Amino acid sequence: MSDLISKLEWRYATKKFDPSQVVSQDKIDFILEAIRLSATSSGLQPYEVLVITNKAIREQIKPHAWNQGQITDSSHLLVFAAWDNYTAERINNMFDLTNEIRGFKNEGWENYRAMLLNTYPQRDAETNYQHAARQAYIGLGSALIAAAELKVDSTPMEGFDPVKVDEILGLKEKGLRSVLLLPLGYRADEGDWLVKLQKIRRSREQFVTEIN
């Protein structure tokens, strides 16, 4: 336990990456698997992750992300893109997949499917997107922890124009909307104003309330 905590103390939102250092594929795969295994509401996994190494595409994204250098200097850029809506097809696909893999149908599970089908598709698309987007944040948390475990630097980003990023990546046609950007790589030796500053968090006493 103490080893993971020390790695979480080590991680920070990296401000300057070393563009010459590339994260190995096995480490990227580990981080992606941690995201894939993350919890989601009703197990629907209502978002996808795009892994962008193409420099030209990242150069297109950069001006729509406040020209932050991490977009282009990192080794890999992850884009978390949530479903733009919950549809009967999407819900059924996940429930059918569950039945196929487990090899049986469960009455309670099928009743739960019916409840979702009678609820989610009837809501407006924006409400459903916002719900799906919150699931992507859970995956982001898994990614940050997995990256720290491997001593891979990361920078979670909300500071970008999602409409422009959606256009660049053709997400609308896929029924997706960008939620978060996560550059991955290795911190530069110099030029990062934040790297040597102490991590600041509220004390446990201020942050945690125990109700016994």
C-alpha positions as protocol buffer text, in pm:
chain_id: "A"
residue {
  index: 1
  type: MET
  ca { x: 0 y: 0 z: 0 }
}
residue {
  index: 2
  type: SER
  ca { x: 272 y: 244 z: 91 }
}
residue {
  index: 3
  type: ASP
  ca { x: 437 y: 198 z: -249 }
}
residue {
  index: 4
  type: LEU
  ca { x: 122 y: 308 z: -435 }
}
residue {
  index: 5
  type: ILE
  ca { x: 78 y: 607 z: -206 }
}
residue {
  index: 6
  type: SER
  ca { x: 436 y: 715 z: -269 }
}
residue {
  index: 7
  type: LYS
  ca { x: 374 y: 696 z: -643 }
}
residue {
  index: 8
  type: LEU
  ca { x: 59 y: 905 z: -609 }
}
residue {
  index: 9
  type: GLU
  ca { x: 265 y: 1157 z: -414 }
}
residue {
  index: 10
  type: TRP
  ca { x: 516 y: 1150 z: -702 }
}
residue {
  index: 11
  type: ARG
  ca { x: 258 y: 1221 z: -975 }
}
residue {
  index: 12
  type: TYR
  ca { x: 153 y: 1569 z: -1067 }
}
residue {
  index: 13
  type: ALA
  ca { x: -7 y: 1742 z: -1364 }
}
residue {
  index: 14
  type: THR
  ca { x: 302 y: 1757 z: -1583 }
}
residue {
  index: 15
  type: LYS
  ca { x: 347 y: 2095 z: -1750 }
}
residue {
  index: 16
  type: LYS
  ca { x: 637 y: 2011 z: -1979 }
}
residue {
  index: 17
  type: PHE
  ca { x: 706 y: 1674 z: -2140 }
}
residue {
  index: 18
  type: ASP
  ca { x: 1029 y: 1554 z: -2298 }
}
residue {
  index: 19
  type: PRO
  ca { x: 922 y: 1492 z: -2662 }
}
residue {
  index: 20
  type: SER
  ca { x: 1220 y: 1261 z: -2719 }
}
residue {
  index: 21
  type: GLN
  ca { x: 1096 y: 1004 z: -2468 }
}
residue {
  index: 22
  type: VAL
  ca { x: 834 y: 753 z: -2581 }
}
residue {
  index: 23
  type: VAL
  ca { x: 619 y: 544 z: -2350 }
}
residue {
  index: 24
  type: SER
  ca { x: 653 y: 176 z: -2439 }
}
residue {
  index: 25
  type: GLN
  ca { x: 353 y: -3 z: -2587 }
}
residue {
  index: 26
  type: ASP
  ca { x: 325 y: -244 z: -2296 }
}
residue {
  index: 27
  type: LYS
  ca { x: 284 y: 46 z: -2054 }
}
residue {
  index: 28
  type: ILE
  ca { x: 24 y: 213 z: -2276 }
}
residue {
  index: 29
  type: ASP
  ca { x: -161 y: -119 z: -2294 }
}
residue {
  index: 30
  type: PHE
  ca { x: -152 y: -147 z: -1914 }
}
residue {
  index: 31
  type: ILE
  ca { x: -302 y: 200 z: -1872 }
}
residue {
  index: 32
  type: LEU
  ca { x: -570 y: 132 z: -2134 }
}
residue {
  index: 33
  type: GLU
  ca { x: -663 y: -196 z: -1968 }
}
residue {
  index: 34
  type: ALA
  ca { x: -698 y: -18 z: -1633 }
}
residue {
  index: 35
  type: ILE
  ca { x: -939 y: 224 z: -1801 }
}
residue {
  index: 36
  type: ARG
  ca { x: -1131 y: -59 z: -1970 }
}
residue {
  index: 37
  type: LEU
  ca { x: -1175 y: -237 z: -1637 }
}
residue {
  index: 38
  type: SER
  ca { x: -1306 y: 75 z: -1462 }
}
residue {
  index: 39
  type: ALA
  ca { x: -1647 y: 83 z: -1302 }
}
residue {
  index: 40
  type: THR
  ca { x: -1932 y: 242 z: -1500 }
}
residue {
  index: 41
  type: SER
  ca { x: -2297 y: 295 z: -1420 }
}
residue {
  index: 42
  type: SER
  ca { x: -2493 y: -23 z: -1499 }
}
residue {
  index: 43
  type: GLY
  ca { x: -2177 y: -160 z: -1661 }
}
residue {
  index: 44
  type: LEU
  ca { x: -2263 y: 19 z: -1987 }
}
residue {
  index: 45
  type: GLN
  ca { x: -1914 y: 158 z: -2057 }
}
residue {
  index: 46
  type: PRO
  ca { x: -2068 y: 465 z: -2226 }
}
residue {
  index: 47
  type: TYR
  ca { x: -1743 y: 612 z: -2353 }
}
residue {
  index: 48
  type: GLU
  ca { x: -1445 y: 523 z: -2568 }
}
residue {
  index: 49
  type: VAL
  ca { x: -1076 y: 612 z: -2561 }
}
residue {
  index: 50
  type: LEU
  ca { x: -884 y: 732 z: -2865 }
}
residue {
  index: 51
  type: VAL
  ca { x: -505 y: 697 z: -2856 }
}
residue {
  index: 52
  type: ILE
  ca { x: -339 y: 959 z: -3074 }
}
residue {
  index: 53
  type: THR
  ca { x: 27 y: 946 z: -3168 }
}
residue {
  index: 54
  type: ASN
  ca { x: -14 y: 1116 z: -3507 }
}
residue {
  index: 55
  type: LYS
  ca { x: 178 y: 1444 z: -3481 }
}
residue {
  index: 56
  type: ALA
  ca { x: -21 y: 1625 z: -3750 }
}
residue {
  index: 57
  type: ILE
  ca { x: -352 y: 1554 z: -3576 }
}
residue {
  index: 58
  type: ARG
  ca { x: -213 y: 1667 z: -3244 }
}
residue {
  index: 59
  type: GLU
  ca { x: -90 y: 1988 z: -3404 }
}
residue {
  index: 60
  type: GLN
  ca { x: -447 y: 2046 z: -3523 }
}
residue {
  index: 61
  type: ILE
  ca { x: -581 y: 1994 z: -3171 }
}
residue {
  index: 62
  type: LYS
  ca { x: -321 y: 2212 z: -2996 }
}
residue {
  index: 63
  type: PRO
  ca { x: -463 y: 2559 z: -3086 }
}
residue {
  index: 64
  type: HIS
  ca { x: -802 y: 2444 z: -2957 }
}
residue {
  index: 65
  type: ALA
  ca { x: -645 y: 2343 z: -2624 }
}
residue {
  index: 66
  type: TRP
  ca { x: -504 y: 2683 z: -2527 }
}
residue {
  index: 67
  type: ASN
  ca { x: -185 y: 2598 z: -2721 }
}
residue {
  index: 68
  type: GLN
  ca { x: -69 y: 2379 z: -2435 }
}
residue {
  index: 69
  type: GLY
  ca { x: 257 y: 2210 z: -2524 }
}
residue {
  index: 70
  type: GLN
  ca { x: 164 y: 1883 z: -2358 }
}
residue {
  index: 71
  type: ILE
  ca { x: -69 y: 1809 z: -2650 }
}
residue {
  index: 72
  type: THR
  ca { x: 220 y: 1776 z: -2893 }
}
residue {
  index: 73
  type: ASP
  ca { x: 521 y: 1709 z: -2667 }
}
residue {
  index: 74
  type: SER
  ca { x: 377 y: 1407 z: -2489 }
}
residue {
  index: 75
  type: SER
  ca { x: 436 y: 1054 z: -2612 }
}
residue {
  index: 76
  type: HIS
  ca { x: 67 y: 967 z: -2647 }
}
residue {
  index: 77
  type: LEU
  ca { x: -253 y: 1169 z: -2628 }
}
residue {
  index: 78
  type: LEU
  ca { x: -562 y: 994 z: -2494 }
}
residue {
  index: 79
  type: VAL
  ca { x: -904 y: 1139 z: -2575 }
}
residue {
  index: 80
  type: PHE
  ca { x: -1196 y: 1025 z: -2361 }
}
residue {
  index: 81
  type: ALA
  ca { x: -1512 y: 1048 z: -2574 }
}
residue {
  index: 82
  type: ALA
  ca { x: -1855 y: 980 z: -2424 }
}
residue {
  index: 83
  type: TRP
  ca { x: -2165 y: 852 z: -2600 }
}
residue {
  index: 84
  type: ASP
  ca { x: -2372 y: 1144 z: -2724 }
}
residue {
  index: 85
  type: ASN
  ca { x: -2688 y: 964 z: -2610 }
}
residue {
  index: 86
  type: TYR
  ca { x: -2818 y: 641 z: -2463 }
}
residue {
  index: 87
  type: THR
  ca { x: -3007 y: 442 z: -2724 }
}
residue {
  index: 88
  type: ALA
  ca { x: -3190 y: 112 z: -2705 }
}
residue {
  index: 89
  type: GLU
  ca { x: -2930 y: -38 z: -2939 }
}
residue {
  index: 90
  type: ARG
  ca { x: -2638 y: 65 z: -2719 }
}
residue {
  index: 91
  type: ILE
  ca { x: -2806 y: -60 z: -2403 }
}
residue {
  index: 92
  type: ASN
  ca { x: -2907 y: -389 z: -2561 }
}
residue {
  index: 93
  type: ASN
  ca { x: -2558 y: -445 z: -2701 }
}
residue {
  index: 94
  type: MET
  ca { x: -2406 y: -437 z: -2352 }
}
residue {
  index: 95
  type: PHE
  ca { x: -2675 y: -655 z: -2196 }
}
residue {
  index: 96
  type: ASP
  ca { x: -2650 y: -905 z: -2482 }
}
residue {
  index: 97
  type: LEU
  ca { x: -2273 y: -913 z: -2443 }
}
residue {
  index: 98
  type: THR
  ca { x: -2313 y: -992 z: -2074 }
}
residue {
  index: 99
  type: ASN
  ca { x: -2550 y: -1279 z: -2150 }
}
residue {
  index: 100
  type: GLU
  ca { x: -2321 y: -1413 z: -2422 }
}
residue {
  index: 101
  type: ILE
  ca { x: -2008 y: -1412 z: -2207 }
}
residue {
  index: 102
  type: ARG
  ca { x: -2176 y: -1548 z: -1894 }
}
residue {
  index: 103
  type: GLY
  ca { x: -2366 y: -1807 z: -2093 }
}
residue {
  index: 104
  type: PHE
  ca { x: -2704 y: -1761 z: -1932 }
}
residue {
  index: 105
  type: LYS
  ca { x: -2991 y: -1518 z: -1886 }
}
residue {
  index: 106
  type: ASN
  ca { x: -3090 y: -1391 z: -1545 }
}
residue {
  index: 107
  type: GLU
  ca { x: -3444 y: -1274 z: -1477 }
}
residue {
  index: 108
  type: GLY
  ca { x: -3333 y: -995 z: -1248 }
}
residue {
  index: 109
  type: TRP
  ca { x: -3078 y: -878 z: -1503 }
}
residue {
  index: 110
  type: GLU
  ca { x: -3338 y: -880 z: -1780 }
}
residue {
  index: 111
  type: ASN
  ca { x: -3578 y: -683 z: -1561 }
}
residue {
  index: 112
  type: TYR
  ca { x: -3300 y: -431 z: -1505 }
}
residue {
  index: 113
  type: ARG
  ca { x: -3247 y: -410 z: -1883 }
}
residue {
  index: 114
  type: ALA
  ca { x: -3617 y: -336 z: -1930 }
}
residue {
  index: 115
  type: MET
  ca { x: -3602 y: -66 z: -1664 }
}
residue {
  index: 116
  type: LEU
  ca { x: -3310 y: 108 z: -1838 }
}
residue {
  index: 117
  type: LEU
  ca { x: -3477 y: 78 z: -2179 }
}
residue {
  index: 118
  type: ASN
  ca { x: -3788 y: 239 z: -2033 }
}
residue {
  index: 119
  type: THR
  ca { x: -3586 y: 522 z: -1879 }
}
residue {
  index: 120
  type: TYR
  ca { x: -3267 y: 625 z: -2057 }
}
residue {
  index: 121
  type: PRO
  ca { x: -3375 y: 651 z: -2424 }
}
residue {
  index: 122
  type: GLN
  ca { x: -3671 y: 866 z: -2322 }
}
residue {
  index: 123
  type: ARG
  ca { x: -3452 y: 1131 z: -2160 }
}
residue {
  index: 124
  type: ASP
  ca { x: -3312 y: 1421 z: -2361 }
}
residue {
  index: 125
  type: ALA
  ca { x: -2976 y: 1364 z: -2530 }
}
residue {
  index: 126
  type: GLU
  ca { x: -2789 y: 1628 z: -2326 }
}
residue {
  index: 127
  type: THR
  ca { x: -2893 y: 1470 z: -1996 }
}
residue {
  index: 128
  type: ASN
  ca { x: -2775 y: 1133 z: -2123 }
}
residue {
  index: 129
  type: TYR
  ca { x: -2446 y: 1274 z: -2253 }
}
residue {
  index: 130
  type: GLN
  ca { x: -2373 y: 1440 z: -1918 }
}
residue {
  index: 131
  type: HIS
  ca { x: -2436 y: 1110 z: -1742 }
}
residue {
  index: 132
  type: ALA
  ca { x: -2208 y: 925 z: -1982 }
}
residue {
  index: 133
  type: ALA
  ca { x: -1939 y: 1193 z: -1948 }
}
residue {
  index: 134
  type: ARG
  ca { x: -1928 y: 1141 z: -1571 }
}
residue {
  index: 135
  type: GLN
  ca { x: -1843 y: 776 z: -1633 }
}
residue {
  index: 136
  type: ALA
  ca { x: -1543 y: 887 z: -1839 }
}
residue {
  index: 137
  type: TYR
  ca { x: -1409 y: 1069 z: -1534 }
}
residue {
  index: 138
  type: ILE
  ca { x: -1402 y: 739 z: -1347 }
}
residue {
  index: 139
  type: GLY
  ca { x: -1186 y: 598 z: -1628 }
}
residue {
  index: 140
  type: LEU
  ca { x: -962 y: 904 z: -1607 }
}
residue {
  index: 141
  type: GLY
  ca { x: -902 y: 832 z: -1239 }
}
residue {
  index: 142
  type: SER
  ca { x: -800 y: 476 z: -1323 }
}
residue {
  index: 143
  type: ALA
  ca { x: -565 y: 605 z: -1592 }
}
residue {
  index: 144
  type: LEU
  ca { x: -394 y: 849 z: -1355 }
}
residue {
  index: 145
  type: ILE
  ca { x: -338 y: 579 z: -1094 }
}
residue {
  index: 146
  type: ALA
  ca { x: -218 y: 322 z: -1350 }
}
residue {
  index: 147
  type: ALA
  ca { x: 21 y: 574 z: -1505 }
}
residue {
  index: 148
  type: ALA
  ca { x: 159 y: 665 z: -1162 }
}
residue {
  index: 149
  type: GLU
  ca { x: 210 y: 296 z: -1085 }
}
residue {
  index: 150
  type: LEU
  ca { x: 435 y: 277 z: -1394 }
}
residue {
  index: 151
  type: LYS
  ca { x: 603 y: 613 z: -1328 }
}
residue {
  index: 152
  type: VAL
  ca { x: 452 y: 751 z: -1648 }
}
residue {
  index: 153
  type: ASP
  ca { x: 368 y: 1120 z: -1634 }
}
residue {
  index: 154
  type: SER
  ca { x: 24 y: 1250 z: -1720 }
}
residue {
  index: 155
  type: THR
  ca { x: -180 y: 1569 z: -1741 }
}
residue {
  index: 156
  type: PRO
  ca { x: -561 y: 1554 z: -1717 }
}
residue {
  index: 157
  type: MET
  ca { x: -710 y: 1833 z: -1929 }
}
residue {
  index: 158
  type: GLU
  ca { x: -1052 y: 1990 z: -1954 }
}
residue {
  index: 159
  type: GLY
  ca { x: -911 y: 2308 z: -2109 }
}
residue {
  index: 160
  type: PHE
  ca { x: -1000 y: 2255 z: -2473 }
}
residue {
  index: 161
  type: ASP
  ca { x: -1279 y: 2325 z: -2721 }
}
residue {
  index: 162
  type: PRO
  ca { x: -1467 y: 1994 z: -2747 }
}
residue {
  index: 163
  type: VAL
  ca { x: -1660 y: 2101 z: -3055 }
}
residue {
  index: 164
  type: LYS
  ca { x: -1337 y: 2161 z: -3247 }
}
residue {
  index: 165
  type: VAL
  ca { x: -1178 y: 1839 z: -3120 }
}
residue {
  index: 166
  type: ASP
  ca { x: -1491 y: 1648 z: -3221 }
}
residue {
  index: 167
  type: GLU
  ca { x: -1463 y: 1795 z: -3571 }
}
residue {
  index: 168
  type: ILE
  ca { x: -1094 y: 1708 z: -3605 }
}
residue {
  index: 169
  type: LEU
  ca { x: -1148 y: 1348 z: -3491 }
}
residue {
  index: 170
  type: GLY
  ca { x: -1482 y: 1294 z: -3666 }
}
residue {
  index: 171
  type: LEU
  ca { x: -1650 y: 1203 z: -3339 }
}
residue {
  index: 172
  type: LYS
  ca { x: -1999 y: 1326 z: -3424 }
}
residue {
  index: 173
  type: GLU
  ca { x: -2027 y: 1064 z: -3697 }
}
residue {
  index: 174
  type: LYS
  ca { x: -1943 y: 800 z: -3437 }
}
residue {
  index: 175
  type: GLY
  ca { x: -2204 y: 923 z: -3190 }
}
residue {
  index: 176
  type: LEU
  ca { x: -1934 y: 1047 z: -2952 }
}
residue {
  index: 177
  type: ARG
  ca { x: -1839 y: 1376 z: -2785 }
}
residue {
  index: 178
  type: SER
  ca { x: -1496 y: 1451 z: -2639 }
}
residue {
  index: 179
  type: VAL
  ca { x: -1484 y: 1496 z: -2262 }
}
residue {
  index: 180
  type: LEU
  ca { x: -1122 y: 1485 z: -2149 }
}
residue {
  index: 181
  type: LEU
  ca { x: -769 y: 1487 z: -2286 }
}
residue {
  index: 182
  type: LEU
  ca { x: -487 y: 1296 z: -2118 }
}
residue {
  index: 183
  type: PRO
  ca { x: -132 y: 1340 z: -2249 }
}
residue {
  index: 184
  type: LEU
  ca { x: 105 y: 1064 z: -2136 }
}
residue {
  index: 185
  type: GLY
  ca { x: 483 y: 1074 z: -2143 }
}
residue {
  index: 186
  type: TYR
  ca { x: 785 y: 1165 z: -1934 }
}
residue {
  index: 187
  type: ARG
  ca { x: 856 y: 1496 z: -1765 }
}
residue {
  index: 188
  type: ALA
  ca { x: 1128 y: 1716 z: -1910 }
}
residue {
  index: 189
  type: ASP
  ca { x: 1446 y: 1770 z: -1709 }
}
residue {
  index: 190
  type: GLU
  ca { x: 1402 y: 2147 z: -1725 }
}
residue {
  index: 191
  type: GLY
  ca { x: 1133 y: 2403 z: -1796 }
}
residue {
  index: 192
  type: ASP
  ca { x: 848 y: 2273 z: -1579 }
}
residue {
  index: 193
  type: TRP
  ca { x: 765 y: 2529 z: -1310 }
}
residue {
  index: 194
  type: LEU
  ca { x: 552 y: 2282 z: -1114 }
}
residue {
  index: 195
  type: VAL
  ca { x: 778 y: 1978 z: -1096 }
}
residue {
  index: 196
  type: LYS
  ca { x: 974 y: 2074 z: -782 }
}
residue {
  index: 197
  type: LEU
  ca { x: 688 y: 2231 z: -589 }
}
residue {
  index: 198
  type: GLN
  ca { x: 535 y: 2043 z: -298 }
}
residue {
  index: 199
  type: LYS
  ca { x: 203 y: 1870 z: -365 }
}
residue {
  index: 200
  type: ILE
  ca { x: -72 y: 2054 z: -179 }
}
residue {
  index: 201
  type: ARG
  ca { x: -377 y: 1874 z: -51 }
}
residue {
  index: 202
  type: ARG
  ca { x: -607 y: 1942 z: 244 }
}
residue {
  index: 203
  type: SER
  ca { x: -530 y: 1738 z: 555 }
}
residue {
  index: 204
  type: ARG
  ca { x: -713 y: 1411 z: 616 }
}
residue {
  index: 205
  type: GLU
  ca { x: -895 y: 1579 z: 905 }
}
residue {
  index: 206
  type: GLN
  ca { x: -1026 y: 1852 z: 675 }
}
residue {
  index: 207
  type: PHE
  ca { x: -1098 y: 1616 z: 387 }
}
residue {
  index: 208
  type: VAL
  ca { x: -1246 y: 1303 z: 548 }
}
residue {
  index: 209
  type: THR
  ca { x: -1549 y: 1284 z: 776 }
}
residue {
  index: 210
  type: GLU
  ca { x: -1596 y: 952 z: 952 }
}
residue {
  index: 211
  type: ILE
  ca { x: -1951 y: 867 z: 1061 }
}
residue {
  index: 212
  type: ASN
  ca { x: -1955 y: 573 z: 1301 }
}
